[in-house]
Short mmCIF file of C-alpha atoms in Angstrom, two decimals:
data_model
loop_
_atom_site.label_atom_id
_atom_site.label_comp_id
_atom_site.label_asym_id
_atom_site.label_seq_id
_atom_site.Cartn_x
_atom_site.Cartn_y
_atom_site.Cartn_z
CA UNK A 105 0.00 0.00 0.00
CA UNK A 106 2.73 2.69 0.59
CA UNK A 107 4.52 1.54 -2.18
CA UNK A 108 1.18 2.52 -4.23
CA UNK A 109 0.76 5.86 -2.18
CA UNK A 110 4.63 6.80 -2.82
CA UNK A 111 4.05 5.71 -6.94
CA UNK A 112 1.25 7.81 -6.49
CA UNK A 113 2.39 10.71 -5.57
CA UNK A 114 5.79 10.21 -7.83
CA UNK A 115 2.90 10.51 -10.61
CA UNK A 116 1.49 13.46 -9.62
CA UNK A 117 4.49 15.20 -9.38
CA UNK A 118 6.26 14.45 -12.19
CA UNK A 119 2.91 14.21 -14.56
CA UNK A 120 2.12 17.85 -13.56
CA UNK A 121 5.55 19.14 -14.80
CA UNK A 122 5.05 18.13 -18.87
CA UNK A 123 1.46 19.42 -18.55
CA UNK A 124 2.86 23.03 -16.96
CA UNK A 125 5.42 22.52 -19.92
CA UNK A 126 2.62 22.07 -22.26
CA UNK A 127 0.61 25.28 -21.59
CA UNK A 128 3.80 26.93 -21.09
CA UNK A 129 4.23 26.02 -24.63
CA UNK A 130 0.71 26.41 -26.06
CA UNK A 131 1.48 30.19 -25.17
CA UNK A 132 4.46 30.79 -26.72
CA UNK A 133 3.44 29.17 -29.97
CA UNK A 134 0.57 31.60 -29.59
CA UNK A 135 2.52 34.61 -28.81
CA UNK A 136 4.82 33.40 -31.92
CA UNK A 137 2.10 32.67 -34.49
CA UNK A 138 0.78 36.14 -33.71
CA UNK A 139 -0.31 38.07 -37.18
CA UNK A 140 2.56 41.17 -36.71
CA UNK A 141 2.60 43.85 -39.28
CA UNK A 142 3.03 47.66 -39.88
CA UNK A 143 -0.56 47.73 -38.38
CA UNK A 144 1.04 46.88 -34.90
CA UNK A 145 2.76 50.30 -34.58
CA UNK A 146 -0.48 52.22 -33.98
CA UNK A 147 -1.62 49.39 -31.22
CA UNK A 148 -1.22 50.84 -27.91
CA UNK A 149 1.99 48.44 -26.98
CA UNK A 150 2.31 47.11 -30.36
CA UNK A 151 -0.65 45.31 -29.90
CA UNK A 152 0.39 43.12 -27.25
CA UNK A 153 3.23 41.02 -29.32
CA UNK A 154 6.47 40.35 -27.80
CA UNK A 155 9.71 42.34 -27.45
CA UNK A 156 11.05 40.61 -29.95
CA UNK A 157 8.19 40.45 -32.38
CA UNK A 158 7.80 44.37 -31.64
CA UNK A 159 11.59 44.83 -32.61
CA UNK A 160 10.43 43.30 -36.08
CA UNK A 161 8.11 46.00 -36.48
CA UNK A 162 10.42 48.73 -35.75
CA UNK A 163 13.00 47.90 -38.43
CA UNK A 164 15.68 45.72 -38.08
CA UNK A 165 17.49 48.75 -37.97
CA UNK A 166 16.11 51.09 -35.19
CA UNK A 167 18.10 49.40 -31.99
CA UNK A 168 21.14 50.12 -33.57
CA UNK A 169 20.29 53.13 -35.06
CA UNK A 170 19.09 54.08 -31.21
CA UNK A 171 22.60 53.01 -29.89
CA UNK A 172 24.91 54.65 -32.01
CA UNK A 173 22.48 58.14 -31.81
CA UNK A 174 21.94 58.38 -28.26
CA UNK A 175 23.42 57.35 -24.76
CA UNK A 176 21.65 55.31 -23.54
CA UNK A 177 18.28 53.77 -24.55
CA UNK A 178 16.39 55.22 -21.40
CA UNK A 179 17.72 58.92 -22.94
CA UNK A 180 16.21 57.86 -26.15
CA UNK A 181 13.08 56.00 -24.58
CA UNK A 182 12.48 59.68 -22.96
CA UNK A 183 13.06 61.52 -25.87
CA UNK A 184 10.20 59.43 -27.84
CA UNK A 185 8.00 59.48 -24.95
CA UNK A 186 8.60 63.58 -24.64
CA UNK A 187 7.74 63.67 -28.87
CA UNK A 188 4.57 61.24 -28.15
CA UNK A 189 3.29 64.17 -25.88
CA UNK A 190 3.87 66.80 -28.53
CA UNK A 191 2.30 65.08 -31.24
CA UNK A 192 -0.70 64.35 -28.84
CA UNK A 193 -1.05 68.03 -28.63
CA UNK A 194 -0.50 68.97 -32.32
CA UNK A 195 -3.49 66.40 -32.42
CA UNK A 196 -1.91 63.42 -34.43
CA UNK A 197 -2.98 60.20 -32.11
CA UNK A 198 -1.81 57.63 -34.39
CA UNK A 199 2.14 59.39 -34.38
CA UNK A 200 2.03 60.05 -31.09
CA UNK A 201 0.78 56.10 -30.30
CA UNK A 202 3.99 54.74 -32.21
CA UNK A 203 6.42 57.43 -30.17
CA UNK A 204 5.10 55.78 -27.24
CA UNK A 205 5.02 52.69 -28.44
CA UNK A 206 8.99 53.27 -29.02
CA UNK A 207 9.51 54.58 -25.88
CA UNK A 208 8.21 51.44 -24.24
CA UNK A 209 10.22 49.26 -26.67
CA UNK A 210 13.53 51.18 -25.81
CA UNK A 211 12.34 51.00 -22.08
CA UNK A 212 9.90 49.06 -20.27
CA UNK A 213 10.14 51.25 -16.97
CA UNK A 214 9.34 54.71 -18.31
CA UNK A 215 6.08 55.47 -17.09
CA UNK A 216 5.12 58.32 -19.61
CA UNK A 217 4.71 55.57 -22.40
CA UNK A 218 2.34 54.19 -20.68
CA UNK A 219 0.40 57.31 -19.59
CA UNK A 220 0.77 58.88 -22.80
CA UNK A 221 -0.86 55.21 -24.26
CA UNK A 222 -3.34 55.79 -21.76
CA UNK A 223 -4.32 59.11 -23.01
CA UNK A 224 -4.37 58.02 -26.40
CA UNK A 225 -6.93 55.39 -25.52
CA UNK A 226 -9.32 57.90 -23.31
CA UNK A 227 -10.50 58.73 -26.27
CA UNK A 228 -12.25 55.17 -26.19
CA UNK A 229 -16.22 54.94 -25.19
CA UNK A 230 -15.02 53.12 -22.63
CA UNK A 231 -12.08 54.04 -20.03
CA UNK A 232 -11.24 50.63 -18.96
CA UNK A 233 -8.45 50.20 -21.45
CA UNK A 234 -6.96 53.88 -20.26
CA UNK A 235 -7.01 52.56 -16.89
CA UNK A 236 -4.97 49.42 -17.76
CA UNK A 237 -2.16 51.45 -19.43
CA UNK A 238 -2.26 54.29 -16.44
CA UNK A 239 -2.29 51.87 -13.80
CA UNK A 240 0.64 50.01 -15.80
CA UNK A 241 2.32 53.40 -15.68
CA UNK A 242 1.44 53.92 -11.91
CA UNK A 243 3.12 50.62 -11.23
CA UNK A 244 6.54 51.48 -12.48
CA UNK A 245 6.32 55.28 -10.64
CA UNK A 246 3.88 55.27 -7.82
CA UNK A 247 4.77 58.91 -6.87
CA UNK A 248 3.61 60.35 -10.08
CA UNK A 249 0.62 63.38 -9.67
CA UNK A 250 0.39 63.30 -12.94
CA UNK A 251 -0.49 59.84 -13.52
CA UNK A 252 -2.63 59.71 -10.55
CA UNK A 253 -4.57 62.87 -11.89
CA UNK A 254 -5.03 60.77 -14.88
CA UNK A 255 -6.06 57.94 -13.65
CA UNK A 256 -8.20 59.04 -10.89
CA UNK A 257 -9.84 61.29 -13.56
CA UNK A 258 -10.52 57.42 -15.31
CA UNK A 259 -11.86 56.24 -12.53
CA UNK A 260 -14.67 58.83 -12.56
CA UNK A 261 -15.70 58.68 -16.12
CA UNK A 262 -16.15 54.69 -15.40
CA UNK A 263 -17.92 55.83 -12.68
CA UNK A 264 -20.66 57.79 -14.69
CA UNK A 265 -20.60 55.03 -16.97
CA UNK A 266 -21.09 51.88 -14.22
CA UNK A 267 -22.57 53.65 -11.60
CA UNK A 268 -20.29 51.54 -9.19
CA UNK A 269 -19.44 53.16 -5.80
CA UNK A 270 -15.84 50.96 -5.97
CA UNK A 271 -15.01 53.27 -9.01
CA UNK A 272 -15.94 56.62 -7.67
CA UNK A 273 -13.57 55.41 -4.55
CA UNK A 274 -10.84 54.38 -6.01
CA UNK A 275 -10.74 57.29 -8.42
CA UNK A 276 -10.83 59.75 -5.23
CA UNK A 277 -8.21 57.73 -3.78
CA UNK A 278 -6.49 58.13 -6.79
CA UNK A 279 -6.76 62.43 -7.14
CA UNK A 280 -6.23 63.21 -3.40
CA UNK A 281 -2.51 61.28 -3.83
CA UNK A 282 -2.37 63.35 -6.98
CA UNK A 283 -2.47 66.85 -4.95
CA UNK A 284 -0.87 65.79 -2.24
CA UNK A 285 2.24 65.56 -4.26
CA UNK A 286 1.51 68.36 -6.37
CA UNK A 287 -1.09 70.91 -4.74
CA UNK A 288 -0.50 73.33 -7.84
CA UNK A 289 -2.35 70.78 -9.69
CA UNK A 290 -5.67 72.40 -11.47
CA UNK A 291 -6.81 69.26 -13.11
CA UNK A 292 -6.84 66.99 -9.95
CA UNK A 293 -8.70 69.71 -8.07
CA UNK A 294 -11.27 70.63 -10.88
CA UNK A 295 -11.82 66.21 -10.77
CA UNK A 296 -11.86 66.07 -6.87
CA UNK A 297 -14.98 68.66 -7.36
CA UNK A 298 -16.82 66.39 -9.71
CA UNK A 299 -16.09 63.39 -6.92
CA UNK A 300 -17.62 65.40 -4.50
CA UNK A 301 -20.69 66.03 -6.62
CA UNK A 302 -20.95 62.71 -7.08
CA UNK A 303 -21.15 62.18 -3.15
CA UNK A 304 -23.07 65.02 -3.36
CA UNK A 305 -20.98 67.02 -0.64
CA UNK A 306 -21.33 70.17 -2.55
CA UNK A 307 -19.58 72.45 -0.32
CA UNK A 308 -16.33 70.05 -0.25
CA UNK A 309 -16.87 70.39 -3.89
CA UNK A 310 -17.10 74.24 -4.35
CA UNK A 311 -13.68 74.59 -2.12
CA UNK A 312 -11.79 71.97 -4.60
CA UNK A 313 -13.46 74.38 -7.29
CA UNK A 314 -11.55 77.35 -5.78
CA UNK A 315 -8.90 75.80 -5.02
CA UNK A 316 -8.31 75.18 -8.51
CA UNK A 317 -9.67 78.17 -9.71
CA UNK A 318 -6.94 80.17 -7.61
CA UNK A 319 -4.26 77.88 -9.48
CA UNK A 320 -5.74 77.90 -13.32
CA UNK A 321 -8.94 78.93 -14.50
CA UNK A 322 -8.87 77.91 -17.71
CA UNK A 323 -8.55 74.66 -16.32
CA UNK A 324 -12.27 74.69 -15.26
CA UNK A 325 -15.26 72.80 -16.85
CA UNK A 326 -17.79 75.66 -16.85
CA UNK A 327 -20.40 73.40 -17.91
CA UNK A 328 -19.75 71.61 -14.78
CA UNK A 329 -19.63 74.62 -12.85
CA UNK A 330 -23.27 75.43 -14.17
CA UNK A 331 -24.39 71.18 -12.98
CA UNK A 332 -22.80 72.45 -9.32
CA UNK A 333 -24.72 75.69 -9.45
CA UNK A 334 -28.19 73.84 -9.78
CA UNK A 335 -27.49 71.97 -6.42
CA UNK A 336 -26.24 74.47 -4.32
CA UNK A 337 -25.17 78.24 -4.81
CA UNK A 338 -21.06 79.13 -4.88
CA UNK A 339 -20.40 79.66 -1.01
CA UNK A 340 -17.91 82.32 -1.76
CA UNK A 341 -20.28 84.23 -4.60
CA UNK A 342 -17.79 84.22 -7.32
CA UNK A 343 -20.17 82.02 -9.41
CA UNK A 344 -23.50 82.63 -10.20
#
């Protein structure tokens, strides 16, 4: 009998191991049979293909290219990730998304690739794949008010969408970390108002207005403004 239990158990442990093996397997014939193209580029992280496979798609020439160019790829992962932002605001999403893209390839830890991905993507009906990239980007730099901001900001529109309290938490969570690293920012405080509206604690929301009004007004969603209005007058009479 305990020679049964002992065969057993041998089983078990070595019939598990080719079956991990297996899947193991199954996955990286999957991740290797994956359709790559020029297409790829303007997928938010090359569409989810590997390093390698996203390598291909820069051109067998970029790396090198990169090295002899710059010192280092992290300078050169920054200096995509900084052009990704400009094109963003020159209004070119699809150049932008492949500066990014580039900036992740040439560094897997710079955070603004991701956030600037996850901006790209807010642009989706839905936020949930803007909150995948920006809490991708929160993971490699927890301390970052601007990624917070962002992704607190997420949080909220998901919250409109699903009407789930967990969101509306998490995105406040989110935005108070954002200005208590940076207090100076407008954005986080003109989205902690709208959290408060949506707890409908108006006056906590009318002193995150001014708060941010005092730092940027142009900031400021008057149409919001005009929603916070209808439920309760501005304390301080400045809006009316």
């Amino acid at each position: 009998m305990k020679n049964i239990l002992v065969l057993a158990a041998l089983l078990l442990a070595f019939g598990a191991t080719p079956a991990l093996a297996q899947r193991k397997n199954k996955k990286e014939k999957a991740a290797a049979t994956t359709s790559i193209s020029k297409a790829n580029r303007l997928l938010p992280l090359f569409g989810g293909i590997t390093t390698a496979q996203a390598e291909q798609v820069a051109g067998p020439n970029f790396l090198a290219d990169i090295d002899r160019n710059f010192p280092s790829r992290a300078e050169a992962s920054k200096f995509f990730s900084t052009k990704g932002f400009e094109y963003l605001s020159e209004n070119q999403p699809d150049t932008a998304t492949y500066r990014f893209n580039l900036a992740w390839l040439l560094d897997p830890r710079n955070a603004d690739a991701y956030r600037g991905l996850g901006v790209v993507v807010s642009r989706n009906p839905t936020p949930d794949e803007s909150i995948r990239l920006l809490s991708q980007a929160l993971a490699v730099n927890p301390a970052d008010g601007l990624v917070l901001s962002d992704l607190g900001t997420s949080y909220l529109i998901r919250y409109e969408q699903s009407k789930k309290k967990k969101d509306l938490t998490t995105g406040m969570e989110h935005l108070q970390k954002a200005v208590t690293i940076d207090p100076n920012n407008a954005v986080a405080w003109q989205q902690i108002a709208r959290g408060y509206y949506f707890q409908e604690d108006y006056t906590k929301a009318w002193e995150a207005v001014h708060k941010g009004q005092g730092l940027n007004m142009a900031s400021f969603d008057f149409g919001f403004i005009g929603e916070l209005l209808a439920k309760q007058p501005d304390p301080q009479g400045k809006f009316k």
